[in-house]
Coordinates of C-alpha atoms in Angstrom, one line a residue:
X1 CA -16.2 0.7 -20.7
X2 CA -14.8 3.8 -22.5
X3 CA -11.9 4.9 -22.1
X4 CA -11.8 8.8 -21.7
X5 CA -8.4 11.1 -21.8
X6 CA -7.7 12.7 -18.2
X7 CA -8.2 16.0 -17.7
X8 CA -5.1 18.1 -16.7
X9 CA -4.1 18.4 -13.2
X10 CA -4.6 21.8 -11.7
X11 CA -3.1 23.4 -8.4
X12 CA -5.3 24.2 -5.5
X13 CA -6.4 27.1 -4.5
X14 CA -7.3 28.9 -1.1
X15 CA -10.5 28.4 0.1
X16 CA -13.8 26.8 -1.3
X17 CA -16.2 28.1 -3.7
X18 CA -18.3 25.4 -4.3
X19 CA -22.0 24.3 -2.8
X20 CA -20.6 23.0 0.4
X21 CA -18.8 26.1 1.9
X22 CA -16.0 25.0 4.8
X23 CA -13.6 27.1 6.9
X24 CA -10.8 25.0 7.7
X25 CA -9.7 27.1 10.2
X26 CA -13.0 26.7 11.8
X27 CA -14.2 23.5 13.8
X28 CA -17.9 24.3 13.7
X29 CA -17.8 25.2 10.2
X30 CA -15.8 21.3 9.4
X31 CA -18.7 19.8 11.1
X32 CA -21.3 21.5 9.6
X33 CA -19.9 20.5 6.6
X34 CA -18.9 16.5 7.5
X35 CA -22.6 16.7 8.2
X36 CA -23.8 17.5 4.9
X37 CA -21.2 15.4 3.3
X38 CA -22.8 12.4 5.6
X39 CA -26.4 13.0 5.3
X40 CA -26.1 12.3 1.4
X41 CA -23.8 9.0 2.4
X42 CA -26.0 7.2 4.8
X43 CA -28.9 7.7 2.1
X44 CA -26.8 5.4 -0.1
X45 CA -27.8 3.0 3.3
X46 CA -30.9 0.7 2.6
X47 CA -30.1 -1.8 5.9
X48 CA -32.2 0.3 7.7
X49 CA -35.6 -0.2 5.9
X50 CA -38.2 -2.5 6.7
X51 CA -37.2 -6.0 4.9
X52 CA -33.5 -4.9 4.4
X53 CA -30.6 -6.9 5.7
X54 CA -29.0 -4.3 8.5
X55 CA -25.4 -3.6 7.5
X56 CA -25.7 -4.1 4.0
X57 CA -25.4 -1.8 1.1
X58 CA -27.8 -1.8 -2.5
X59 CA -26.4 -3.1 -5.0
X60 CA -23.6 -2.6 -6.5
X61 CA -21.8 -2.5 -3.8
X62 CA -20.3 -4.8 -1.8
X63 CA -20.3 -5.9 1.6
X64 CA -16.9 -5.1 2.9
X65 CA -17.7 -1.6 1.6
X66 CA -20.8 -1.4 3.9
X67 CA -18.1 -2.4 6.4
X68 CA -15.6 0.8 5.3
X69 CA -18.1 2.7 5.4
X70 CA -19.6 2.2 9.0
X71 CA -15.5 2.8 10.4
X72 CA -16.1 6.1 8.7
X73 CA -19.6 6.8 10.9
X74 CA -17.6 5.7 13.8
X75 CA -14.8 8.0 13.3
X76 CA -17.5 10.4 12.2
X77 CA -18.8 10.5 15.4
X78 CA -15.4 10.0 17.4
X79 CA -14.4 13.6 16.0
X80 CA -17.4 15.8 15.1
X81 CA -19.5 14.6 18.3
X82 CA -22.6 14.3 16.3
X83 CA -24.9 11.3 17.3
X84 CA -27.3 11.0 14.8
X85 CA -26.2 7.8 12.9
X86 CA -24.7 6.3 15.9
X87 CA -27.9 3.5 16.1
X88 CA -27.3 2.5 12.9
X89 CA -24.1 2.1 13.4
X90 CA -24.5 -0.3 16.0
X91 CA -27.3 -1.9 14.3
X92 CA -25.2 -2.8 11.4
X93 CA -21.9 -3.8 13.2
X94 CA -24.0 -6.1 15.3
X95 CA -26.1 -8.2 12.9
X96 CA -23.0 -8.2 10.5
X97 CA -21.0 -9.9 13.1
X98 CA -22.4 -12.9 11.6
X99 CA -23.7 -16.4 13.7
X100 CA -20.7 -17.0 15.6
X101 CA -19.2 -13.3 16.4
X102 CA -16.6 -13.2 13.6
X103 CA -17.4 -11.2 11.0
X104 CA -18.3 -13.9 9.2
X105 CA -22.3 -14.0 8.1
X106 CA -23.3 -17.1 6.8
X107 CA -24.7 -15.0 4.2
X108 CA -21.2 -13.4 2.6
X109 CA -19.6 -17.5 3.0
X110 CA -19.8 -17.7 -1.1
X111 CA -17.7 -14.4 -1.7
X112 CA -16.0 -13.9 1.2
X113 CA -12.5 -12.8 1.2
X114 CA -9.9 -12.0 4.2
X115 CA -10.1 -8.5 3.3
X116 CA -13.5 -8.3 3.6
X117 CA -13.5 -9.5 6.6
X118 CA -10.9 -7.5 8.5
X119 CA -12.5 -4.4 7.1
X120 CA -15.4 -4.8 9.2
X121 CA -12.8 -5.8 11.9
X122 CA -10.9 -2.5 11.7
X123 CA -14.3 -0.7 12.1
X124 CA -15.0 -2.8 15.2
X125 CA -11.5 -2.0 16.1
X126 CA -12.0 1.9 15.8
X127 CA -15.6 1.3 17.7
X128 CA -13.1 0.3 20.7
X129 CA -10.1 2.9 20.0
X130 CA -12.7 5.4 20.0
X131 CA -14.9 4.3 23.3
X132 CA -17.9 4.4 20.9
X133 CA -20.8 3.0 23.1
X134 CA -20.1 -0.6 23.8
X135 CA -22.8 -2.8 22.7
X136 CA -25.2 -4.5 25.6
X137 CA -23.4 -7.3 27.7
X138 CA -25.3 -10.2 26.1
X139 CA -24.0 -8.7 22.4
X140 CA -20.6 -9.2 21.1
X141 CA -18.3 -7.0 22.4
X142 CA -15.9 -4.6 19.8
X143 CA -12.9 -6.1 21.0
X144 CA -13.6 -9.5 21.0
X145 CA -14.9 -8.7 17.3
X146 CA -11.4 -7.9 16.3
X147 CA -9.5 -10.7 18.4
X148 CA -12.0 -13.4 16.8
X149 CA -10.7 -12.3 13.0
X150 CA -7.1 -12.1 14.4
X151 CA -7.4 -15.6 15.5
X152 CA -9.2 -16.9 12.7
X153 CA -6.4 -15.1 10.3
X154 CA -3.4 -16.8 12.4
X155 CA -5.4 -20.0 11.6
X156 CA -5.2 -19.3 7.9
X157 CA -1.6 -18.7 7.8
X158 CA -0.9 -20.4 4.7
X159 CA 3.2 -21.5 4.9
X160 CA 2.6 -24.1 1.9
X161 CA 2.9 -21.6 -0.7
X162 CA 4.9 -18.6 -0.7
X163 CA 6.7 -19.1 2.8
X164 CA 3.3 -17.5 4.7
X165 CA 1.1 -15.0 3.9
X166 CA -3.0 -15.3 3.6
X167 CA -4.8 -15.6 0.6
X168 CA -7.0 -13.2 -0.6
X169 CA -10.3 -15.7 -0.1
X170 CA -10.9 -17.5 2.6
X171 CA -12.5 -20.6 1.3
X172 CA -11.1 -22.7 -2.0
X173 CA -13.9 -23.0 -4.0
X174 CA -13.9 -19.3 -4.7
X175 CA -12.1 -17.5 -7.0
X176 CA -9.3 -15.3 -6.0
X177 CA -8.0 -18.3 -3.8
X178 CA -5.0 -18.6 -5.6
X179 CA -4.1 -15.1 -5.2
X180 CA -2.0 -13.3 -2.0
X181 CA -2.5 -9.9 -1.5
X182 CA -1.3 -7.1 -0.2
X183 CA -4.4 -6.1 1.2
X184 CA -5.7 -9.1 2.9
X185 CA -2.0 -9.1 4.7
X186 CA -2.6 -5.2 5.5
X187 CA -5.9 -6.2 7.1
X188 CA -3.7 -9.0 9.3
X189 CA -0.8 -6.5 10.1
X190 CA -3.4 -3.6 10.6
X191 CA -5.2 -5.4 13.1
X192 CA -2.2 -6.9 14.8
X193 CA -0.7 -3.8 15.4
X194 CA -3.6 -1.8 16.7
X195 CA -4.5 -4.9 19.0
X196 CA -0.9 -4.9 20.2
X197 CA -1.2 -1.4 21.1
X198 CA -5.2 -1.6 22.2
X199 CA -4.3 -4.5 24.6
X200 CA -0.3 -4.3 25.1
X201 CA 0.1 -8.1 24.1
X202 CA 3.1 -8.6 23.1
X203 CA 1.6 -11.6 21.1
X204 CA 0.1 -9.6 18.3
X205 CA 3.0 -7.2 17.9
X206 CA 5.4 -10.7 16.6
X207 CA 2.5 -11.5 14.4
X208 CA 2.6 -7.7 12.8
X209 CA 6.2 -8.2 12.8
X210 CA 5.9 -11.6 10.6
X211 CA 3.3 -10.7 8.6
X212 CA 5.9 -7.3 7.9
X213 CA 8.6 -9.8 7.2
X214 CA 6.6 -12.0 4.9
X215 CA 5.9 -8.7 2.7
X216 CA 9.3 -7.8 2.3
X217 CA 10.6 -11.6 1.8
X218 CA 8.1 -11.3 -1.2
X219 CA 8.9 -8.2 -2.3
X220 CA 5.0 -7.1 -2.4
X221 CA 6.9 -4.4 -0.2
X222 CA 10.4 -3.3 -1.8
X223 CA 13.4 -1.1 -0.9
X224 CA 11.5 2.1 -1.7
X225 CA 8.6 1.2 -0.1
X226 CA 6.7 0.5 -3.1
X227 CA 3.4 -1.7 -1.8
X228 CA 2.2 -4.0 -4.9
X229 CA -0.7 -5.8 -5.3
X230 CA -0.4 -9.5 -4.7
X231 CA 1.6 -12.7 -6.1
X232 CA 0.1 -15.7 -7.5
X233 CA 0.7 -19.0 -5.1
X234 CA 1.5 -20.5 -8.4
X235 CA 4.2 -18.3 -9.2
X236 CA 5.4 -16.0 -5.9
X237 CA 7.9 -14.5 -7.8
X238 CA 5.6 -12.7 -10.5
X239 CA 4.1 -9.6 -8.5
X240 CA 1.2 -7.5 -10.1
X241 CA 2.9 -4.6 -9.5
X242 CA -0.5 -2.2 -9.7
X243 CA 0.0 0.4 -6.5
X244 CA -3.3 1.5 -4.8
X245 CA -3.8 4.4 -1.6
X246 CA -5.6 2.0 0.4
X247 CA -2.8 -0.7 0.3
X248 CA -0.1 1.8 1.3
X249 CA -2.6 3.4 3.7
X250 CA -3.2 0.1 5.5
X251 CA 0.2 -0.4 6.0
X252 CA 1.4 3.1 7.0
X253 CA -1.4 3.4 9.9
X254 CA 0.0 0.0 11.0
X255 CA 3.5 1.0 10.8
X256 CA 3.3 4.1 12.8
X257 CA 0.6 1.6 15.6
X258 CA 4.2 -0.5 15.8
X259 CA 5.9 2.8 16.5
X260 CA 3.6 3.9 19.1
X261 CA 3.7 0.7 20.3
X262 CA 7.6 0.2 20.4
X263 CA 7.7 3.8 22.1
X264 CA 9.4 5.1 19.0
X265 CA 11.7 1.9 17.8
X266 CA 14.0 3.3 15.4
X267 CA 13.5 0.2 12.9
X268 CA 9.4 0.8 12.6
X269 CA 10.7 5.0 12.6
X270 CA 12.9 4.3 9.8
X271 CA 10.3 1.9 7.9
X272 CA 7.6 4.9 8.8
X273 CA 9.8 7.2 7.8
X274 CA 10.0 5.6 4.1
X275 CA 6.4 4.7 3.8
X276 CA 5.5 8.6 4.0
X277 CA 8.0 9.6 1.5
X278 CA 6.9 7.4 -1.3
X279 CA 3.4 7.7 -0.6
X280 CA 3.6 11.4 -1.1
X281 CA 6.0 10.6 -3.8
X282 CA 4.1 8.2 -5.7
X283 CA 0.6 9.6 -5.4
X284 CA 0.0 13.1 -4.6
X285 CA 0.2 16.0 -7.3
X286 CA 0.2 19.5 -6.0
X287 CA -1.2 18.0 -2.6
X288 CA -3.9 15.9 -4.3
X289 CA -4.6 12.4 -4.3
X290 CA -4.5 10.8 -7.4
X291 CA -5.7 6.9 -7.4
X292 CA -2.3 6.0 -10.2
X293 CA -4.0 3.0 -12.0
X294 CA -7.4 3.9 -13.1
X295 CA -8.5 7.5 -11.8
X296 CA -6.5 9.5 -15.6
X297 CA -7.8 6.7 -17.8
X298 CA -11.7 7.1 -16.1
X299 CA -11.6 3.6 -15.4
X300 CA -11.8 3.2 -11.5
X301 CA -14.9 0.7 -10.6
X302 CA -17.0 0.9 -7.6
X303 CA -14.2 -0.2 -5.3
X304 CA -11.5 1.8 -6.3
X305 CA -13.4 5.0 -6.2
X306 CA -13.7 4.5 -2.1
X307 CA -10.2 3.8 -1.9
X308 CA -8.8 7.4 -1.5
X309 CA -11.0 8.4 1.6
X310 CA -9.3 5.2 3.7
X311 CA -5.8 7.0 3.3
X312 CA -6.9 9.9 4.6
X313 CA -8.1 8.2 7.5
X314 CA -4.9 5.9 7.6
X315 CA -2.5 9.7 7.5
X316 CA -4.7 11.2 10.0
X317 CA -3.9 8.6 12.6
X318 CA -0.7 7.9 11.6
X319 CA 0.1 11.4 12.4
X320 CA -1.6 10.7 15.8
X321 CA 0.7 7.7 16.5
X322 CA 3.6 9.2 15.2
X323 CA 3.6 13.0 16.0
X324 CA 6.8 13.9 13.9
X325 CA 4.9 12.8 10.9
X326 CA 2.2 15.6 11.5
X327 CA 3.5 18.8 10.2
X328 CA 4.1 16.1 6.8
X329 CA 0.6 14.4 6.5
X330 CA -1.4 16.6 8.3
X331 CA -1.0 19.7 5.2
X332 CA -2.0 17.0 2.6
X333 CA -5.4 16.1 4.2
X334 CA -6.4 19.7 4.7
X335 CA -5.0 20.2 0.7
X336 CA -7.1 16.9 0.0
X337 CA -10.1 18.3 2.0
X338 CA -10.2 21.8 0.5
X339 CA -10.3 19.8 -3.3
X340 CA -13.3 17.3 -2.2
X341 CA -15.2 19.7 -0.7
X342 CA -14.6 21.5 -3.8
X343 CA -15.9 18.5 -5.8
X344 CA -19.1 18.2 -4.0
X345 CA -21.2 20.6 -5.6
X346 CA -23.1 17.8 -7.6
X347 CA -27.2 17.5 -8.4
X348 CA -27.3 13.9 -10.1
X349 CA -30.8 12.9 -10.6
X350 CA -32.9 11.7 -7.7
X351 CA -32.0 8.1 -8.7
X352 CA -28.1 8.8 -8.1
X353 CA -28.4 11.0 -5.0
X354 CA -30.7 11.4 -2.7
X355 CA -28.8 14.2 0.1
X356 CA -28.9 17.5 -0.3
X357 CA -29.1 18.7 -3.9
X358 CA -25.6 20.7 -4.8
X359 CA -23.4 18.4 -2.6
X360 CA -22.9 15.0 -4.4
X361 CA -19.5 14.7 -4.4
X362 CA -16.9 13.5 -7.4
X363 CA -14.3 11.6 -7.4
X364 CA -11.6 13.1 -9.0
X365 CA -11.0 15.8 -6.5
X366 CA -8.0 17.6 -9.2
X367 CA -10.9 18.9 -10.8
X368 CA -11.9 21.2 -7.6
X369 CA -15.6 22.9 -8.3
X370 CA -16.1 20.8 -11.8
X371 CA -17.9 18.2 -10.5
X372 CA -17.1 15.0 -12.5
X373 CA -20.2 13.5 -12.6
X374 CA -19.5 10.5 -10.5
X375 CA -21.1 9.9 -7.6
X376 CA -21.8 7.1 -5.2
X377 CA -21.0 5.7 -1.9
X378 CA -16.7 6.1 -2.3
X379 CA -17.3 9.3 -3.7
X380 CA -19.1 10.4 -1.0
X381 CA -17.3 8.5 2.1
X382 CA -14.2 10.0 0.7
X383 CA -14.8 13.7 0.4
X384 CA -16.4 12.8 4.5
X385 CA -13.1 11.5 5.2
X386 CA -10.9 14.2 4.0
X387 CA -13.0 16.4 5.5
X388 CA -13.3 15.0 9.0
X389 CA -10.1 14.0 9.4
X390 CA -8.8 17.6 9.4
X391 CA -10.5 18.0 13.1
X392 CA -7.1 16.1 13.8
X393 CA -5.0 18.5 16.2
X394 CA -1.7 18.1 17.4
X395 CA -1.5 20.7 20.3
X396 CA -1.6 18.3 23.4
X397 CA -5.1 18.8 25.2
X398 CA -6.7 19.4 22.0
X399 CA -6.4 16.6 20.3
X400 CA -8.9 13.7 20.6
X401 CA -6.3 10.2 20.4
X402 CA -7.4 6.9 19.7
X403 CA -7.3 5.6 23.3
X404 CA -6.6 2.1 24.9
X405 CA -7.0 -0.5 27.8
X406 CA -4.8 1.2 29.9
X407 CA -6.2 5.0 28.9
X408 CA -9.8 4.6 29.2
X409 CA -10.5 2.3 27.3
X410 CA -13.9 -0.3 28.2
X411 CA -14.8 -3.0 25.6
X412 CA -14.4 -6.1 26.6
X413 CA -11.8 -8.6 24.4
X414 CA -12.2 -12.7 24.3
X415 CA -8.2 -13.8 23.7
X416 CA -9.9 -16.7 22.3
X417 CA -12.2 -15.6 20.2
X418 CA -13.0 -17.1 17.1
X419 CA -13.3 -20.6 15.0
X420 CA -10.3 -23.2 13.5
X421 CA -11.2 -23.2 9.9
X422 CA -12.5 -26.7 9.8
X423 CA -15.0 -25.7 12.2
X424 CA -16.6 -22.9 9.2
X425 CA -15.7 -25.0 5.9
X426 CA -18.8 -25.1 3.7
X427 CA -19.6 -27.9 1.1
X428 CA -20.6 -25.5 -1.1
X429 CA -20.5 -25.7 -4.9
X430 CA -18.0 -24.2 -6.7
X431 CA -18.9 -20.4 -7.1
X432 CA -20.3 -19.0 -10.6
X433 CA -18.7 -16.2 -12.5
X434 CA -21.9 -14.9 -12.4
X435 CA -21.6 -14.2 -8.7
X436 CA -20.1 -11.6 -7.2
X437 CA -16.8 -11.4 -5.5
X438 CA -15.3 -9.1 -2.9
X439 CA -13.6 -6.2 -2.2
X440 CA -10.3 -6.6 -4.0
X441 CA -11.7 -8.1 -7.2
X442 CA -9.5 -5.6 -8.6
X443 CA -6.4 -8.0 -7.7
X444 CA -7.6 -10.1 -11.1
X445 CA -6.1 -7.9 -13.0
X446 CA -3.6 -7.6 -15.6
X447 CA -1.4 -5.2 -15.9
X448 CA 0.2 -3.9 -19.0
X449 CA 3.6 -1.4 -18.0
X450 CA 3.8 1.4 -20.3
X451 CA 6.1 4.4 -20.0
X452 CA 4.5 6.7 -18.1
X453 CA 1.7 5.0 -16.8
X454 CA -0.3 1.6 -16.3
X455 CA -3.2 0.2 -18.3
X456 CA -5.3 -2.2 -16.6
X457 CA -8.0 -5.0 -18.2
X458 CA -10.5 -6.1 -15.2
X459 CA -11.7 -9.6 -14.9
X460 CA -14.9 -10.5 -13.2

């Protein structure tokens, strides 16, 4: 891959003037535009055809990205009211739950990693915050989706190496399994927290509360609230200190659940509190979102190009949870929205995009109405995140809150959900390099500090 110099950063400015025209002011006109922005998604979406697997994405991406992107279409829904994908939703969250209701398809067993899992688990999650329509009674149930995975995590608890933590794969024969990272572990606390305030067990909220501790002990979370990458069992003292959105997103959404949670403990306020400031700090210029290891050196894969539009779903609901972090995060999404909407005024040949010619959207969103000629599925289930996520209100009776057992909420949970891992242990051979691996095969890397910036050489 080339390596191309970054273009210079740019301030926003009012308003859009590229192919996908939105008000922010306006409701109807956000919608209108989330719904262009989503009809060119969900043609990335081949589950739906006749011979295709439901749930899964074309090559090349990968599965836990199908699952991203089908928490998006919930959240779609959850906000703009809009119905139309809602059935494939379901389709896809269903078969994907896999033979035994887990989020674990016998068909992902070679590649599959904890993060992948739990990000289909934080869509089933939203599918129950959100009351999206519960699955028939002989189907599993959203709730018990999410319990199953939190089960099956506390069962891979690793203590041997590293005092805790999971690793990033679930099985050894695949690669990655000597790795622990951050965002496996942000899956776990993630989950924890949102079941903790979902369910009001107290049970999951000490398990968010280790899994917190276990960061910090390891310093993958620091004093500043700098979130690195993972640690080597090998060597848990050697951090790969490369900083991504979606691994400080993760944990701020489930820092400010564990607020909510604690009605407003001062310990999760202050770590809140922190986690805003050196997000903002570390990766926003002029109120845009800038993905620090790869996006100025044009060498963000697949992966790391849907990595900004979870962020803005993570400070959207972490202003929810936390209201006096609204009037901070809430002016950075709409400042993030106004620049993808900006960026979506691509016409990539039929072959690239199929939606609506004029509203591919780009990646780098700095570069407003220059569209930057990449587009795909992150590209795309970004910009619908930033834009979507600014139908967040704050004025109480507007605003449409992630609900919970006790506020209306009706899936139904299974408290013992899930497998022990010697029930699920394959005798597999030992996985090719030729295969591919999971969502955070990004965490291979090796990172080379310079001043000023990061390099980064990615391994298969």
């Amino acid at each position: 891959m080339q390596l191309f110099r970054a273009a210079g950063l740019v301030s926003l400015l009012a308003g859009v003037t590229g192919a996908i025209q939105v008000d922010f002011t306006n409701d109807d006109s956000i919608k209108d535009a989330a719904s262009t922005v989503a009809f060119g998604l969900l043609k990335y979406y081949t589950g739906n055809n006749t011979g295709d697997v439901p749930g899964n994405l074309p090559d090349p991406y990968f599965w836990w990205e199908a699952g991203a992107m089908f928490g998006t279409m919930i959240d779609y829904w959850f906000y703009t009211g809009d119905e139309t994908y809602n059935a494939v939703t379901m389709q896809a969250m269903q078969h994907q739950a896999g033979e035994d209701n887990d989020y674990m398809p016998q068909n992902q067993t070679r590649t599959l990693g904890n993060d992948d899992q739990g990000f289909w688990a934080m869509a089933a999650m939203s599918a129950a915050e959100n009351n999206f329509p519960n699955p028939p009674a002989d189907q599993p149930q959203w709730l018990a989706l999410v319990q199953a995975v939190f089960n099956e995590y506390v069962g891979r608890w690793d203590t041997e190496t590293c005092g805790g933590g999971l690793r990033w794969q679930v099985f050894t024969f695949n690669n990655g399994f000597n790795y622990k990272n951050s965002i496996s572990n942000g899956c776990f606390f993630n989950i924890a927290a949102r079941l903790a305030r979902y369910t009001g067990n107290q049970t999951y909220a000490d398990w968010a509360e280790k899994v917190w501790d276990w960061m910090e002990d390891v310093k993958l979370i620091d004093a500043d609230f700098n979130i690195y990458d993972g640690t080597s069992v090998d060597n848990c003292g050697e951090i790969n200190k490369a900083q991504w959105t979606y691994n400080a997103g993760i944990f701020l959404q489930g820092t400010a659940m564990m607020y909510n949670f604690t009605q407003g403990n001062t310990t999760w306020e202050q770590r809140l509190d922190g986690m805003v400031k050196r997000t903002i700090e570390y990766f926003f210029d002029d109120g845009i979102v800038v993905e620090r290891p790869c996006e100025s050196f044009n060498f963000c894969d697949f992966d790391q190009q849907s990595f900004k539009g979870y962020l803005m779903r993570w400070m959207a609901s972490a202003s929810q949870m936390a209201p006096f972090t609204f009037d901070t995060l809430m002016p950075l999404v709409k400042s993030c929205a106004t620049a993808a909407a900006q960026q979506c005024s691509g016409s990539p040949p039929a072959n690239q995009f199929r939606g609506q010619p004029g509203t591919a959207c780009g990646f780098k969103w700095t570069e407003k109405d220059k569209f930057d000629g990449l587009a795909g599925v992150g590209e795309q289930m970004s910009a619908l995140s930033a834009i979507q996520y600014t139908l967040v209100k704050k004025e109480p009776g507007a605003a449409k809150v992630p609900i919970t057992a006790d506020t209306g909420g009706t899936s139904v949970g299974n408290v013992n959900a899930g497998r022990p891992v010697d029930e699920y242990m394959p005798a597999t051979p030992e996985i090719t390099m030729g295969e591919k691996v999971a969502a955070g095969f990004l965490t291979t890397a090796i990172a080379f500090s310079v001043i000023g910036g990061s390099f980064f050489v990615m391994k298969a």
